[in-house]
Short mmCIF file of C-alpha atoms in Angstrom, two decimals:
data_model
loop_
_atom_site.label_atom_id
_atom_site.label_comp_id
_atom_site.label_asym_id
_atom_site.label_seq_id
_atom_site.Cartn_x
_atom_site.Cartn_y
_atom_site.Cartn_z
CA UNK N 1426 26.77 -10.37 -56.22
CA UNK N 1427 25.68 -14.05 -55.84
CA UNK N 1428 28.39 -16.59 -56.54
CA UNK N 1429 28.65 -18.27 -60.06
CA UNK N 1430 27.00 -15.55 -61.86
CA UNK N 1431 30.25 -15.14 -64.01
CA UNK N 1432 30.27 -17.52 -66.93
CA UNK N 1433 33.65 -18.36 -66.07
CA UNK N 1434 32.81 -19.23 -62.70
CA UNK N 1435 30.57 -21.76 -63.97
CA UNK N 1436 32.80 -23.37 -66.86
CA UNK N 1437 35.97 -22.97 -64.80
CA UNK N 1438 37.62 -21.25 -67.65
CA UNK N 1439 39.04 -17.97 -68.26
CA UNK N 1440 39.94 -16.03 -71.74
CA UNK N 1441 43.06 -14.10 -70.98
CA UNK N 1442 43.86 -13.37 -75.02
CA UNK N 1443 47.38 -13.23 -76.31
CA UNK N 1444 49.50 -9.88 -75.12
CA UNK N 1445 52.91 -9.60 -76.90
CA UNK N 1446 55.81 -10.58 -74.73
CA UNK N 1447 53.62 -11.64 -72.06
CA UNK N 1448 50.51 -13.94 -72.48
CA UNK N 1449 52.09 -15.83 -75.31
CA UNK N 1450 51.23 -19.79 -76.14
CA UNK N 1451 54.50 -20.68 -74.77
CA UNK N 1452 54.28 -18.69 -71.50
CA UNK N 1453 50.84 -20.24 -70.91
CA UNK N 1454 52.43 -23.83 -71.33
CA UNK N 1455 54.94 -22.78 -69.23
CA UNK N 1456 52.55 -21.76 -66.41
CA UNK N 1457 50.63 -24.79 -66.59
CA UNK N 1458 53.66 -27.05 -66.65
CA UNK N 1459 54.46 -25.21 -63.68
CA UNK N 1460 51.71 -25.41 -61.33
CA UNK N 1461 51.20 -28.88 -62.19
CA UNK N 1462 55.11 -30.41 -62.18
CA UNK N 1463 56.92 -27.54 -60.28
CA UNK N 1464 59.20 -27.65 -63.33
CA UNK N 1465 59.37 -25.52 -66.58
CA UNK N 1466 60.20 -27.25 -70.42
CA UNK N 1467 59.94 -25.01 -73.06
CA UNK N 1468 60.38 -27.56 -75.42
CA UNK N 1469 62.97 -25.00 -77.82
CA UNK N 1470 65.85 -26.24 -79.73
CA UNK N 1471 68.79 -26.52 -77.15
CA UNK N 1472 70.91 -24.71 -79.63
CA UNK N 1473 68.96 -21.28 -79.22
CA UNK N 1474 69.63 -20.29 -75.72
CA UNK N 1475 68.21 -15.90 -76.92
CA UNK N 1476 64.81 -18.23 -77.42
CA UNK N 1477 65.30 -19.93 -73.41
CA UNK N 1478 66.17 -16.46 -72.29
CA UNK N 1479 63.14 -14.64 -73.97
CA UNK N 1480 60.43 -17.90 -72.74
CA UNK N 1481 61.89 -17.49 -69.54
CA UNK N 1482 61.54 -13.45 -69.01
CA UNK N 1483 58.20 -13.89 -70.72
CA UNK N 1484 56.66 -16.75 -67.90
CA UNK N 1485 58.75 -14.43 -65.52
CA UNK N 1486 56.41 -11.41 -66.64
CA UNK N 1487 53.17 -13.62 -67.02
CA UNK N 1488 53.46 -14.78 -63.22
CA UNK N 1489 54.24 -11.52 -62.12
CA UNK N 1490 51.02 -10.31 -64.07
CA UNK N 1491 48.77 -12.69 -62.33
CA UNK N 1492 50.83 -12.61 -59.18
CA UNK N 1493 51.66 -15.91 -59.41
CA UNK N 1494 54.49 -16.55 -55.96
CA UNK N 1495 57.63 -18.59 -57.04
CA UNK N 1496 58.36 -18.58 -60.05
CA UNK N 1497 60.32 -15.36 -60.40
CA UNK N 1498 63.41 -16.96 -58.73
CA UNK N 1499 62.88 -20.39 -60.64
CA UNK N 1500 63.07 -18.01 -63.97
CA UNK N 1501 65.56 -16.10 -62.66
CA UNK N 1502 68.11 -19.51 -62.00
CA UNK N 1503 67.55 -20.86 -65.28
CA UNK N 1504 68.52 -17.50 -67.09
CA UNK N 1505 72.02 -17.66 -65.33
CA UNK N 1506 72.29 -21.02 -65.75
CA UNK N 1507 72.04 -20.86 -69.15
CA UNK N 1508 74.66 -17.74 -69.24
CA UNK N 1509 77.15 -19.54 -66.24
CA UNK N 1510 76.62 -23.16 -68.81
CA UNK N 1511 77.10 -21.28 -72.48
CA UNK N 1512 79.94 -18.86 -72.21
CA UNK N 1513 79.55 -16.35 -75.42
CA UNK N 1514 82.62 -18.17 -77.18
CA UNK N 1515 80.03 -20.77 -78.20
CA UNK N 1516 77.68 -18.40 -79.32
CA UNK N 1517 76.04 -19.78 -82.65
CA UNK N 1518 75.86 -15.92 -84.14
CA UNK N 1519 77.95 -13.03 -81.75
CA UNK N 1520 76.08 -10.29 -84.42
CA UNK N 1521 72.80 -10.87 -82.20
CA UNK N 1522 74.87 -10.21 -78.93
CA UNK N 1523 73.68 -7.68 -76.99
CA UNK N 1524 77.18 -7.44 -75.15
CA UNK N 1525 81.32 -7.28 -76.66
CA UNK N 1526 83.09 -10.01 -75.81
CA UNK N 1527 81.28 -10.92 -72.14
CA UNK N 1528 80.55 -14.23 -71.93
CA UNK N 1529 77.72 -13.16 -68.63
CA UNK N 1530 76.05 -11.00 -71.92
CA UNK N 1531 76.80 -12.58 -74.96
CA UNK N 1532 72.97 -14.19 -75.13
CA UNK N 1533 71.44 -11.01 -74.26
CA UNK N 1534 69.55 -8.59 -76.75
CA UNK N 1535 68.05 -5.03 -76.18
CA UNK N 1536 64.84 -7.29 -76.61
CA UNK N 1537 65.23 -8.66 -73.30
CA UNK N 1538 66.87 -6.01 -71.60
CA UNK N 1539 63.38 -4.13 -72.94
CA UNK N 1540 60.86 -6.85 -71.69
CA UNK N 1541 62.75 -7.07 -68.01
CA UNK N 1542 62.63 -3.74 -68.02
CA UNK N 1543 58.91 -3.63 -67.42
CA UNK N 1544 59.18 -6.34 -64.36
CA UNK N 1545 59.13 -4.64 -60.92
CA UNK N 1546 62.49 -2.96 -59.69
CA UNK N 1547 63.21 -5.92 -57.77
CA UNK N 1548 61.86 -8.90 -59.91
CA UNK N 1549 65.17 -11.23 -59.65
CA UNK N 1550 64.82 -11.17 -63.78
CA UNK N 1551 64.99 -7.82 -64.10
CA UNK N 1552 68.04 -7.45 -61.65
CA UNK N 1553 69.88 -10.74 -63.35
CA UNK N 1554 69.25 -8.77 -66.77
CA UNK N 1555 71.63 -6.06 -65.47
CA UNK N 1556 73.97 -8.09 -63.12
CA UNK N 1557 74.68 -10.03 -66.37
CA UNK N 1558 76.43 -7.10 -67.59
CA UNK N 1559 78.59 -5.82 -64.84
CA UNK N 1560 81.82 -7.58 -65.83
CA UNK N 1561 82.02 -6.56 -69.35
CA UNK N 1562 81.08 -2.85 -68.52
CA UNK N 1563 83.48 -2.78 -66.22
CA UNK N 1564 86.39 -4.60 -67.66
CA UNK N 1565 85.91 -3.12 -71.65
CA UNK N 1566 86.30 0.34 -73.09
CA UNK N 1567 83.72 -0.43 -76.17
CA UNK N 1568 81.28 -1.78 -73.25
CA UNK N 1569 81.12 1.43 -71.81
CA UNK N 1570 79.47 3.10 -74.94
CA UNK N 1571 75.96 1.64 -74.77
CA UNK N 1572 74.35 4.81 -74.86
CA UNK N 1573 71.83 4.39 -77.21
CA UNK N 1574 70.83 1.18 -74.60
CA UNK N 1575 70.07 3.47 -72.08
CA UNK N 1576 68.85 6.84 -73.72
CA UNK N 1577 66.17 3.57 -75.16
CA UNK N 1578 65.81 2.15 -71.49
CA UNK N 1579 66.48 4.81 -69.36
CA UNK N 1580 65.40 2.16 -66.47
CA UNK N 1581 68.23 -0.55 -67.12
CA UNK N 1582 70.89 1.92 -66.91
CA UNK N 1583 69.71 2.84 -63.45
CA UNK N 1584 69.51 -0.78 -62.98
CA UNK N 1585 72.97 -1.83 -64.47
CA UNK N 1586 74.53 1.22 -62.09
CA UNK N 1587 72.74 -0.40 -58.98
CA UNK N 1588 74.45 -3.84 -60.09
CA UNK N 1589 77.71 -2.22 -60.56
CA UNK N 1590 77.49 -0.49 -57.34
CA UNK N 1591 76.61 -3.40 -55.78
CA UNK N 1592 79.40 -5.58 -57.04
CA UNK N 1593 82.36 -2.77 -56.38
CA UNK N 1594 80.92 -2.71 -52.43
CA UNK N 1595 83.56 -6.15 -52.74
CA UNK N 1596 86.00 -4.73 -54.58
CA UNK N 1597 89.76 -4.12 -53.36
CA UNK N 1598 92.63 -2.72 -55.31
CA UNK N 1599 96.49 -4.45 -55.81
CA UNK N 1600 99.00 -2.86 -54.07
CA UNK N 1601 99.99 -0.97 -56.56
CA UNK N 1602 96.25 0.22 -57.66
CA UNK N 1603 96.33 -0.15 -61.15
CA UNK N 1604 93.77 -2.57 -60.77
CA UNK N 1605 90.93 -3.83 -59.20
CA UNK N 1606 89.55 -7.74 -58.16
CA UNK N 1607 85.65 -8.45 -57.51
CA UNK N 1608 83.58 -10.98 -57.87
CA UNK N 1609 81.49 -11.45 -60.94
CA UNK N 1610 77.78 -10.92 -59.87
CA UNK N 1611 77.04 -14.01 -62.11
CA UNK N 1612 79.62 -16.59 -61.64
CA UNK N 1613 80.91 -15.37 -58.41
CA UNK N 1614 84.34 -16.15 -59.76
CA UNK N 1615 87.07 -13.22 -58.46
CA UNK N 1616 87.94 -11.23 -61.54
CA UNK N 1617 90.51 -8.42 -62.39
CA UNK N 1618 89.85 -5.53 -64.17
CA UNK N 1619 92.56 -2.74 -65.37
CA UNK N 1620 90.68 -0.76 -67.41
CA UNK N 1621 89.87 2.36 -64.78
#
């Protein structure tokens, strides 16, 4: 094969199409602004941090189709930034929470525990996804009954019970073991949980 006998070769272009979740108008921006600045503006209203959340998974899986190096961390930072900076008290509707009462979760829906789902096993999205729910599964009862999550997502249970495993390898009991401390995967602030 000669070089330049593509017609994209020659124009320097390339049609990739639009693929739900993934090649979307705002991922493309996103890539662009990227390679060009080495930074990432979405350009959403500030007040809609499910919107950040879903642009960022959705570069996150765009790079990762085109095996584009870096910017799965970068994507990966400015998810938990946005969980560590917005706590779920100020959540503009809790009904769209993915999570009960855990601030790390509150932003998250099954939507993007669905789309990270499809990122490799150990795409630093994918694993935030499920380290962002380690406190509240293990600190509330009603946390614990996400069944219908994982019979949906088989592959973010497994990935949730990897984070939790992960986060109880620091774990130590009071002296009287009715309790636990570890640090949240997200915040890394020490935490205590009764509810064994």
């Amino acid at each position: 094969m000669s070089k330049g006998e593509f017609l994209e070769a020659r124009q320097l272009t390339v049609d990739i199409g639009e693929m739900e979740d993934v090649i979307t108008v705002r991922s493309v921006e996103g890539l662009i602004q990227w390679l060009h600045l080495r930074v990432v503006n979405f350009g959403i209203d500030s007040e809609d941090l499910g919107e950040h959340i879903s642009a960022a998974i959705e570069l996150a899986k765009l790079a990762d189709k085109y095996n584009i190096a870096g910017l799965e961390a970068v994507m990966a930072q400015h998810i938990k930034n946005i969980i560590i900076a917005n706590p779920g008290s100020k959540a503009k509707s809790p009904v769209q929470s993915f999570r009960y009462g855990d601030a790390n979760a509150h932003w998250l829906t099954f939507d993007h525990i669905v789309s990270a789902a499809v990122l490799p096993r150990e795409h630093p999205v994918r694993r935030l996804i499920a380290a962002a729910s380690v406190s509240g599964y293990l600190q509330s009862v009603e946390y614990k009954l996400f069944a219908e999550e994982t019979q949906n997502c088989p592959s973010f249970g497994a990935d949730l019970l990897r984070e939790v495993r992960l986060t109880l390898n620091g774990t130590f009991f009071t002296r009287d073991s009715t309790a636990i401390y570890y640090n949240d995967p997200i915040s890394g602030t020490k935490i205590i949980s009764r509810g064994f």
